[in-house]
mmCIF file of C-alpha atoms in Angstrom:
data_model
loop_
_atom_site.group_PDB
_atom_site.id
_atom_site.type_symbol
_atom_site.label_atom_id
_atom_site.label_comp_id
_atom_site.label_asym_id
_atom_site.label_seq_id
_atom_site.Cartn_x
_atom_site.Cartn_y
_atom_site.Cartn_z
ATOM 1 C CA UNK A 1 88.100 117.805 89.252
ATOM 2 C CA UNK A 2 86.116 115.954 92.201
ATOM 3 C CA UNK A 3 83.060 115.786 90.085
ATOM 4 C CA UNK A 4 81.563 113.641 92.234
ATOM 5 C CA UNK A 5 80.574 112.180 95.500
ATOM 6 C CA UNK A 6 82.510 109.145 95.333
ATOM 7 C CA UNK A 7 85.568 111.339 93.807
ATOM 8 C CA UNK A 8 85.410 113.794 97.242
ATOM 9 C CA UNK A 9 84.884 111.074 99.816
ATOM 10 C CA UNK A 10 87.480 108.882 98.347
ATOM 11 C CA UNK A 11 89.951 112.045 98.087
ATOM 12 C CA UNK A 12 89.625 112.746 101.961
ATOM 13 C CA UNK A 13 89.856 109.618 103.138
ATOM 14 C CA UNK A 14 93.411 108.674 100.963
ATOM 15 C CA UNK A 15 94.385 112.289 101.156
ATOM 16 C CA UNK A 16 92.506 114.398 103.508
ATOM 17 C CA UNK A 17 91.759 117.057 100.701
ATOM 18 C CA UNK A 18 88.346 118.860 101.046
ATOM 19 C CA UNK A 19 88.103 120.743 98.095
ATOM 20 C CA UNK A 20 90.829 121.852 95.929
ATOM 21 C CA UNK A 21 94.482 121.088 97.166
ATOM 22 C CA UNK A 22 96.945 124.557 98.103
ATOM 23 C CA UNK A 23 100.245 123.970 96.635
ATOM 24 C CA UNK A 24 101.664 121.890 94.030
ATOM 25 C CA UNK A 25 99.526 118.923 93.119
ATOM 26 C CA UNK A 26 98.192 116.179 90.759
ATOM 27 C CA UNK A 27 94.846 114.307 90.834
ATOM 28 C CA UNK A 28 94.612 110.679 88.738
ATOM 29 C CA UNK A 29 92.024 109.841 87.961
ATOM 30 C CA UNK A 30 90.526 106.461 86.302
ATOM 31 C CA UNK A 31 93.481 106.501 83.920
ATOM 32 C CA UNK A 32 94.025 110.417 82.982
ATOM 33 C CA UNK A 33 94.697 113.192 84.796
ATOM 34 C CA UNK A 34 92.228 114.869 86.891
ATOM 35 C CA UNK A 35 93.319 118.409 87.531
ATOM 36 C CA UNK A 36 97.825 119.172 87.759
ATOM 37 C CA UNK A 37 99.151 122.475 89.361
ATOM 38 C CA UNK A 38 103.011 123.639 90.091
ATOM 39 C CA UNK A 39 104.345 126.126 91.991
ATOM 40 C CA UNK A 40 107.550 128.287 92.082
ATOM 41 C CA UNK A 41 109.458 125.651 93.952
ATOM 42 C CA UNK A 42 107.402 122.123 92.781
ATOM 43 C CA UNK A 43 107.421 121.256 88.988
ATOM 44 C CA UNK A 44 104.695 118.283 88.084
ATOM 45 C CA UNK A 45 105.204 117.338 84.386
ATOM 46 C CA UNK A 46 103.785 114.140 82.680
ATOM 47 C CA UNK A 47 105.853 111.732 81.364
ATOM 48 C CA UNK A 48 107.519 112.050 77.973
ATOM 49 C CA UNK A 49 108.991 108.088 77.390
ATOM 50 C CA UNK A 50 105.567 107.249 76.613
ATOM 51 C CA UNK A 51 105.019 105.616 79.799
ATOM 52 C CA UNK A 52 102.216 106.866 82.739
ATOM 53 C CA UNK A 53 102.660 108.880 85.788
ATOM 54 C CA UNK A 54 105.009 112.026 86.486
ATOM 55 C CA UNK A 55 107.748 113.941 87.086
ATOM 56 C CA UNK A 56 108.210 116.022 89.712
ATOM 57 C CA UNK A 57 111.053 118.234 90.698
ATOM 58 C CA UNK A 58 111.339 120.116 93.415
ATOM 59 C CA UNK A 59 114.053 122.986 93.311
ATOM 60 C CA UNK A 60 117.093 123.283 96.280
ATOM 61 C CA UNK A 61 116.069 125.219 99.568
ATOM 62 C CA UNK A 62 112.372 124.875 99.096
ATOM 63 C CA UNK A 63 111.051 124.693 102.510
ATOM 64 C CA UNK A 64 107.649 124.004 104.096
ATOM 65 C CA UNK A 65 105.790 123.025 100.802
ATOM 66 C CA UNK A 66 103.131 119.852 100.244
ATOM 67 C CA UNK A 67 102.720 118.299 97.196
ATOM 68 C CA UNK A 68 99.702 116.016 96.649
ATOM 69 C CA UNK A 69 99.959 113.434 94.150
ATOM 70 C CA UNK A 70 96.358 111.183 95.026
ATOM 71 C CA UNK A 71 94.543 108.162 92.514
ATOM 72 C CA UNK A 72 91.406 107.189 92.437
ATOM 73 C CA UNK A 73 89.825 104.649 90.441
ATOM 74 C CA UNK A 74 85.812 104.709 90.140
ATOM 75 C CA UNK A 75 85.370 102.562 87.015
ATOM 76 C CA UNK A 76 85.386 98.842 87.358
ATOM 77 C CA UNK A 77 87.747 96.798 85.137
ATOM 78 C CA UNK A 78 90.496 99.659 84.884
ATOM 79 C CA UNK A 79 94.194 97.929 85.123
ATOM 80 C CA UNK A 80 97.252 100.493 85.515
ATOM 81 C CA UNK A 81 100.666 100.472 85.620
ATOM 82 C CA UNK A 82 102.197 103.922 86.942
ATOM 83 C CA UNK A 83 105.699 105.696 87.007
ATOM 84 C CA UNK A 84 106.337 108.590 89.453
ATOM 85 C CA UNK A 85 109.664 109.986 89.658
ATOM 86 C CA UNK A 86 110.846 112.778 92.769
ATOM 87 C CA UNK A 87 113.725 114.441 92.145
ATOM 88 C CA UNK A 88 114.239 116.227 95.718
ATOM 89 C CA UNK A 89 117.042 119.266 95.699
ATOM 90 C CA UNK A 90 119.296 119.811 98.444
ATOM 91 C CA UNK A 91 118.356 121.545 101.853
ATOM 92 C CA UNK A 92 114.867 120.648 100.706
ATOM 93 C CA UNK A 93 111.658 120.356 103.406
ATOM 94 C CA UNK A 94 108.708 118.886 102.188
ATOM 95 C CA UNK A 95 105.540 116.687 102.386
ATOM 96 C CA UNK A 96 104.264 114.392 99.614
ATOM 97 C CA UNK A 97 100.847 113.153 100.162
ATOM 98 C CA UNK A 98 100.044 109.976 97.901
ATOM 99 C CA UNK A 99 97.565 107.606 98.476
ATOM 100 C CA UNK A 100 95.015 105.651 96.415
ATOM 101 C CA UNK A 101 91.681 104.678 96.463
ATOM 102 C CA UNK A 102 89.343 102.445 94.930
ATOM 103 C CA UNK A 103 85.812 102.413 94.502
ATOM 104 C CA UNK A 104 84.211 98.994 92.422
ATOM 105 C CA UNK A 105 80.531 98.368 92.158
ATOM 106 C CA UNK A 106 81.525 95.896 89.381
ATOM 107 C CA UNK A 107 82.201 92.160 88.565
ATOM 108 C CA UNK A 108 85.473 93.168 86.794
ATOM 109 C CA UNK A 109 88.926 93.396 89.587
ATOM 110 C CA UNK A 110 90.236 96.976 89.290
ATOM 111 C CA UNK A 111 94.059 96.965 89.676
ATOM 112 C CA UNK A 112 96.355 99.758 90.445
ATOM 113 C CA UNK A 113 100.220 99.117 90.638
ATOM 114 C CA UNK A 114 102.502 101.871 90.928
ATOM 115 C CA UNK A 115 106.325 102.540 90.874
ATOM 116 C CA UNK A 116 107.867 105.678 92.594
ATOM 117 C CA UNK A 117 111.224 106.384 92.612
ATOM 118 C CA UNK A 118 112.707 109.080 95.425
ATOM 119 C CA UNK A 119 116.260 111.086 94.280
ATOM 120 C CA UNK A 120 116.621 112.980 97.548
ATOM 121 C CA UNK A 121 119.533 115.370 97.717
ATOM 122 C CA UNK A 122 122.133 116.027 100.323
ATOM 123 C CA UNK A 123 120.635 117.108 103.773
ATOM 124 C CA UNK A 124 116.958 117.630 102.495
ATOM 125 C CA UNK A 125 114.032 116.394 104.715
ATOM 126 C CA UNK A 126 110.820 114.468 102.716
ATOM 127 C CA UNK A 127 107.731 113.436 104.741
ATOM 128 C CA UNK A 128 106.069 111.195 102.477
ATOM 129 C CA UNK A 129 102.164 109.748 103.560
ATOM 130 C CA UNK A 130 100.451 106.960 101.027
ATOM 131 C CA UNK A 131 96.776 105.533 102.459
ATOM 132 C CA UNK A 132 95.341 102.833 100.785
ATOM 133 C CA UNK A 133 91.251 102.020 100.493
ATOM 134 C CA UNK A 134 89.171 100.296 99.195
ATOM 135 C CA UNK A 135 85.011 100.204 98.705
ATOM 136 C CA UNK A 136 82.185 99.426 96.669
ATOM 137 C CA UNK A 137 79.940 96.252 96.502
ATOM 138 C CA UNK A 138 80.538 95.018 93.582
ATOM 139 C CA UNK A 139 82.123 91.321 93.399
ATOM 140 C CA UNK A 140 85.281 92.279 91.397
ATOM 141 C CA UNK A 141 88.646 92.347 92.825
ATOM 142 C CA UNK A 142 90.047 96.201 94.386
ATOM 143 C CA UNK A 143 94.009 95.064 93.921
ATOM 144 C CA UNK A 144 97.059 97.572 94.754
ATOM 145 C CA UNK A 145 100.452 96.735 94.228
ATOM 146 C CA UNK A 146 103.271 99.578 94.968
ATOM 147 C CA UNK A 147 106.523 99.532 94.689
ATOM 148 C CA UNK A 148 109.033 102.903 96.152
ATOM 149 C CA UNK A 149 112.661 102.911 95.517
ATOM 150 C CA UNK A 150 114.415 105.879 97.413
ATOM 151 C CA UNK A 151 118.137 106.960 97.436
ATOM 152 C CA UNK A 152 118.800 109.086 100.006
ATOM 153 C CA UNK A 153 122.182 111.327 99.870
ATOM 154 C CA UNK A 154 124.488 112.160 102.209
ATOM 155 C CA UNK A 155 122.583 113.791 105.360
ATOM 156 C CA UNK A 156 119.059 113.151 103.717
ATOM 157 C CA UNK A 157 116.100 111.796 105.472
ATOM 158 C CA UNK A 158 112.799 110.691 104.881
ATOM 159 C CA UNK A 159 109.423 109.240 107.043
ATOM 160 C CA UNK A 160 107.740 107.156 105.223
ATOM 161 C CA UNK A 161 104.106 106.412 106.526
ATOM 162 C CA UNK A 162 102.072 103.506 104.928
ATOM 163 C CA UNK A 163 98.369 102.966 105.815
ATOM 164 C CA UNK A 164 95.901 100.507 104.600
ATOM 165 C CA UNK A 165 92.423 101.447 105.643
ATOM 166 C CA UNK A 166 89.957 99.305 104.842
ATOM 167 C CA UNK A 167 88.480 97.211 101.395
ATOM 168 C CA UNK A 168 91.976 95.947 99.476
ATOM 169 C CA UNK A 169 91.681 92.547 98.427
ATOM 170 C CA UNK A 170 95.135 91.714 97.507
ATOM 171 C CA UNK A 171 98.136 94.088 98.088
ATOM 172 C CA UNK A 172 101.517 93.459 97.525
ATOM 173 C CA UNK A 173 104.237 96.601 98.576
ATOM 174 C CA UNK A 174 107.881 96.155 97.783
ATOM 175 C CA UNK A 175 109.826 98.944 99.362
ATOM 176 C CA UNK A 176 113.515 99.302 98.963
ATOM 177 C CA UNK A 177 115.813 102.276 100.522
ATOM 178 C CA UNK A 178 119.485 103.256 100.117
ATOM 179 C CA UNK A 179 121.293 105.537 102.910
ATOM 180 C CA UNK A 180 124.129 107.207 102.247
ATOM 181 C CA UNK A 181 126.155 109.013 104.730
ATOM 182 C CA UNK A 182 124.476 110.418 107.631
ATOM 183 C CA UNK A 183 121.044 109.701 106.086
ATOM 184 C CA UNK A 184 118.107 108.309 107.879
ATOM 185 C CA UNK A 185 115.189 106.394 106.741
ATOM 186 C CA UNK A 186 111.913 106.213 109.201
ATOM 187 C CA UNK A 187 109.303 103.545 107.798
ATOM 188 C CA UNK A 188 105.595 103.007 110.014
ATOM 189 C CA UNK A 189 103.753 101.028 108.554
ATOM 190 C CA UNK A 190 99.915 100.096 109.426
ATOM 191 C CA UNK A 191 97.834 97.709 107.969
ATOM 192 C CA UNK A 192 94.610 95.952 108.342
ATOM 193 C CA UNK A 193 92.708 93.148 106.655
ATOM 194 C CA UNK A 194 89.635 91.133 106.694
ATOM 195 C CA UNK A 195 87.301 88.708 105.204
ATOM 196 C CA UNK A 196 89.415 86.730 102.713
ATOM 197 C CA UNK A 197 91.996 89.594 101.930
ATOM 198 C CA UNK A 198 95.446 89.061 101.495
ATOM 199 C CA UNK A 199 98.725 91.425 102.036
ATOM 200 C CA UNK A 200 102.466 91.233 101.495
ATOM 201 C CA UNK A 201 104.673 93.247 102.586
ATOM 202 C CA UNK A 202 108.587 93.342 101.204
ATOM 203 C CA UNK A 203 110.636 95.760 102.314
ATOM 204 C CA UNK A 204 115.044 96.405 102.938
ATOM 205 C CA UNK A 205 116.812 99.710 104.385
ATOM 206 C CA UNK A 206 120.324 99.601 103.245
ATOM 207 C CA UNK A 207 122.787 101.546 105.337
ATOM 208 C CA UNK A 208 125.671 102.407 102.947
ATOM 209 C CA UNK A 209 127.135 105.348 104.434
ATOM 210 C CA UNK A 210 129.069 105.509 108.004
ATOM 211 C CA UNK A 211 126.478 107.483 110.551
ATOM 212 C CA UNK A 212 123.613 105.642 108.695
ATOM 213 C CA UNK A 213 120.225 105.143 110.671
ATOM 214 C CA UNK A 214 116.800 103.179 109.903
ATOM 215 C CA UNK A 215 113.681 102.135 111.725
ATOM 216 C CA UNK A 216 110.907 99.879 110.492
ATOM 217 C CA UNK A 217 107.971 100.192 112.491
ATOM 218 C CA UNK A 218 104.965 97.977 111.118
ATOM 219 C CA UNK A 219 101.813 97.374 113.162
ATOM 220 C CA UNK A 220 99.376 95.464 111.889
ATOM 221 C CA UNK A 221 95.279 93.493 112.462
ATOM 222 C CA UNK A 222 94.059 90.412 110.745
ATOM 223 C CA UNK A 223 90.595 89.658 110.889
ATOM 224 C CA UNK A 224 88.575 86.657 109.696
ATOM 225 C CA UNK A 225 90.181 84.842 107.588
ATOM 226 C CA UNK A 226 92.495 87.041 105.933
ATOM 227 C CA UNK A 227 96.504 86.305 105.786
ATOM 228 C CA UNK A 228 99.137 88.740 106.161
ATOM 229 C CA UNK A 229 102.781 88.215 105.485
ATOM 230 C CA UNK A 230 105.757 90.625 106.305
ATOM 231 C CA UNK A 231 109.443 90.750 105.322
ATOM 232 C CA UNK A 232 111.465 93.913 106.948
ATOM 233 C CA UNK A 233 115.326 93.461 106.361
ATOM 234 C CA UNK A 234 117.576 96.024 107.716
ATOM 235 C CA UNK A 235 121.436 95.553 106.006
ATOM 236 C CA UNK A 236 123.884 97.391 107.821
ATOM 237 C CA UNK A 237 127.043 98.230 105.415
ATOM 238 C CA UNK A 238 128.721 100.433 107.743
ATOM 239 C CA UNK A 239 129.072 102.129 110.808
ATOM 240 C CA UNK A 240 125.176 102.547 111.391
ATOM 241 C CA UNK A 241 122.240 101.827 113.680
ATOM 242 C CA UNK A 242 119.202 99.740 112.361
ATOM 243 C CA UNK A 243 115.908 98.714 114.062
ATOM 244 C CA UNK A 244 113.079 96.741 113.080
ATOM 245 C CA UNK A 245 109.888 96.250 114.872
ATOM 246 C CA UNK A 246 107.041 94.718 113.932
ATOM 247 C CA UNK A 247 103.660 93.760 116.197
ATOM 248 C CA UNK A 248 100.515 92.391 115.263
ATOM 249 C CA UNK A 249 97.133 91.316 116.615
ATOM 250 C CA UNK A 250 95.495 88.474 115.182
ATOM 251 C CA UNK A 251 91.972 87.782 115.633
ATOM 252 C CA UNK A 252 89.180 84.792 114.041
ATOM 253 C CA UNK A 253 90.696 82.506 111.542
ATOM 254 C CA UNK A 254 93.163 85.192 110.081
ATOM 255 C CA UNK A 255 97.107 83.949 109.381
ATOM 256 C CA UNK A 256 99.984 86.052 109.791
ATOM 257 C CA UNK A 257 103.758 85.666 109.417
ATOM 258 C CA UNK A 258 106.666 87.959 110.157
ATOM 259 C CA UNK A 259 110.340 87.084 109.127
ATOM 260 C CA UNK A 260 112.082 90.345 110.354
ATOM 261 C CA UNK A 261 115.809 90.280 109.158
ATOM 262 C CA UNK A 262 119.278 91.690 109.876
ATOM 263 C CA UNK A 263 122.480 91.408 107.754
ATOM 264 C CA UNK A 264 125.378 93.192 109.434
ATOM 265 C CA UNK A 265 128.406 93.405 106.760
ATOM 266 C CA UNK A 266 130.721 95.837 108.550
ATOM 267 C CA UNK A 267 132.145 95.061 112.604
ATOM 268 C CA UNK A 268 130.936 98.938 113.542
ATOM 269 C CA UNK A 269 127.099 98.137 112.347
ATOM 270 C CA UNK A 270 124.253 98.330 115.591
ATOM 271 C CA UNK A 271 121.045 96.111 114.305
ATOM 272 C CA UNK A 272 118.054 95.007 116.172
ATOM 273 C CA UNK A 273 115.033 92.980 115.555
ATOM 274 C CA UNK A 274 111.875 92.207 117.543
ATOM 275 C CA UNK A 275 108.269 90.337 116.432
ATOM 276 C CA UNK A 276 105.180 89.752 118.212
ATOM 277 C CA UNK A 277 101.789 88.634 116.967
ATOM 278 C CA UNK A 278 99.467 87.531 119.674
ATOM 279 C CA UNK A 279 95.137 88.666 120.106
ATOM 280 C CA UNK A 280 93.670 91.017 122.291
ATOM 281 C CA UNK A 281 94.014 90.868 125.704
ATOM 282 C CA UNK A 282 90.855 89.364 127.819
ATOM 283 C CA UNK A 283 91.651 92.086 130.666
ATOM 284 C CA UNK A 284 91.957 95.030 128.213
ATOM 285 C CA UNK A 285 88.359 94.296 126.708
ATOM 286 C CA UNK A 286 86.873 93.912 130.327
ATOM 287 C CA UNK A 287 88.432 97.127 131.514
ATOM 288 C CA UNK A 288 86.591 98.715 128.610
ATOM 289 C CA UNK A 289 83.246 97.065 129.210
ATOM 290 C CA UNK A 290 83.212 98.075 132.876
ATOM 291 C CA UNK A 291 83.076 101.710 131.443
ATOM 292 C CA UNK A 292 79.868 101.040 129.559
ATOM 293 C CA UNK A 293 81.038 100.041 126.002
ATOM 294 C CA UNK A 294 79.754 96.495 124.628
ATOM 295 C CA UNK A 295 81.815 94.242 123.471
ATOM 296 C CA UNK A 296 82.285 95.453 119.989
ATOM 297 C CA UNK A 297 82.782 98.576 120.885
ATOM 298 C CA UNK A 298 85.398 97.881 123.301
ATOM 299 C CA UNK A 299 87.367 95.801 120.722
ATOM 300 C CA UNK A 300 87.189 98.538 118.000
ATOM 301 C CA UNK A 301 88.470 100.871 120.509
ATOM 302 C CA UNK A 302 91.702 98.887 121.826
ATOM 303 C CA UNK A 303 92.145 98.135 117.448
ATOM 304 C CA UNK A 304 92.434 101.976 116.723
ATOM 305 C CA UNK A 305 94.516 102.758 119.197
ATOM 306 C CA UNK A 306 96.571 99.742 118.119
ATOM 307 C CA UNK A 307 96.923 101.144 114.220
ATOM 308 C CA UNK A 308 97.099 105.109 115.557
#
């Protein structure tokens, strides 16, 4: 497990692990698995329908554990197709860290594509975190393409945060969540591209159940000439409150285009939408120059706290 270089830096930066995870956990790598450890409260099993990925369980009233489930592909040419399903108790607390990462010093595209399904019982809490990155300078293709169903019960919640770092070529992320009653749904998403990269992003909160709340919050940079497209839709079936939000700064020759949605099928349904895309202001980068930083540096600066 973390044999190497590569394998440690590309574990911190999609996972922050330095050395071996605490707590329940599961390490892909390039194909297989890497390293797997439960707990008392967090089963990890492998599939048994002959398909890849996991299982993992986590029992009712576990509280205040993290479960690490990382991939890393260091082998050009690899092409995967992965299943995880969570299968959250009730009165549950948790963290799930995901996240993959790709390193290809090859001519071959390496392709990851991953489908995880969240079964989140009544009134538990999941924090889930999934960074993508890229690297390597080889010519072939680093491609990531995941897909996360969640059903949340009644009076279940999760944050969802989504980061892409740096180095995908192509991404596509189709994201699709069910409230029940009294659940709530948090989605931030941040994303940034350049050179010629492209990224989708297709995602709907449905707000079943009566006291229903969800929030899309997607901030996003396109550099060069890189295109970005986005797709939020909130559908509000009851008495609920629903909020998208998405901002992004374009820069260079980059294309981006946001489509945020609202459906409201019940009279007692709240839903709100707001878009803006527009470059970095000329009075923000001078502000930063007059306190000694060039140029680049200034426009780096104002781009992280953007994506923070």
């Amino acid at each position: 497990m973390m044999d190497t270089e590569i394998d440690r830096e590309l574990l911190e930066k999609i996972a922050d692990l330095v050395g071996k995870p605490v707590g329940a956990f599961n390490i892909r790598k390039d194909c297989g698995c890497d390293g797997r450890q439960s707990t008392e409260h967090i089963e990890i099993t492998g599939k048994e329908d002959g398909r890849s990925g996991i299982d993992i369980r986590v029992k009712d009233g576990t509280v205040g554990e993290t479960c690490h489930i990382p991939v890393i592909i260091t082998q050009p040419g690899i092409q995967e197709m992965v299943y995880n399903d969570f299968y959250i108790g009730e009165n549950c607390d948790v963290t799930i860290v995901a996240g993959c990462g790709i390193h290809n010093c090859g001519s071959q595209e390496s392709r990851h594509e991953g489908l995880h399904t969240f079964r989140v019982g009544r009134n538990s809490k999941v924090k889930y975190t999934e960074k993508h990155y890229g690297e390597g300078d080889g010519t072939g293709g680093r491609v990531m393409n995941p897909q996360t169903v969640v059903y949340l019960e009644e009076g279940a919640s999760i944050q969802m945060e989504t980061v892409q770092i740096r180095g995908i070529d192509s991404t596509k992320r189709d994201t699709k969540i069910i409230c029940g009653k009294d659940a709530e749904a948090v989605v931030t998403e941040r994303l940034l591209t350049h050179g010629d990269q492209v990224a989708e992003s297709d995602m709907e909160i449905v707000l079943d159940g009566e006291g229903a709340r969800g929030r899309v919050i997607s901030r996003s940079v396109a550099q060069d000439c890189s295109s970005q497209v986005f797709y939020p839709r909130m559908v509000g079936n009851a008495a609920c409150f629903g909020h998208v939000q998405c901002d992004s700064i374009i820069m260079g020759d980059a294309k981006i285009k946001s489509i945020p949605a609202i459906t409201a099928n019940c009279t007692e349904a709240q839903l709100v939408h707001e878009a803006a895309i527009g470059k970095i202001a000329g009075d923000q980068l001078l502000k930063l120059e007059t306190l000694g930083l060039t140029p680049e540096e200034a426009e780096e600066k104002i781009l992280e706290g953007f994506l923070a």
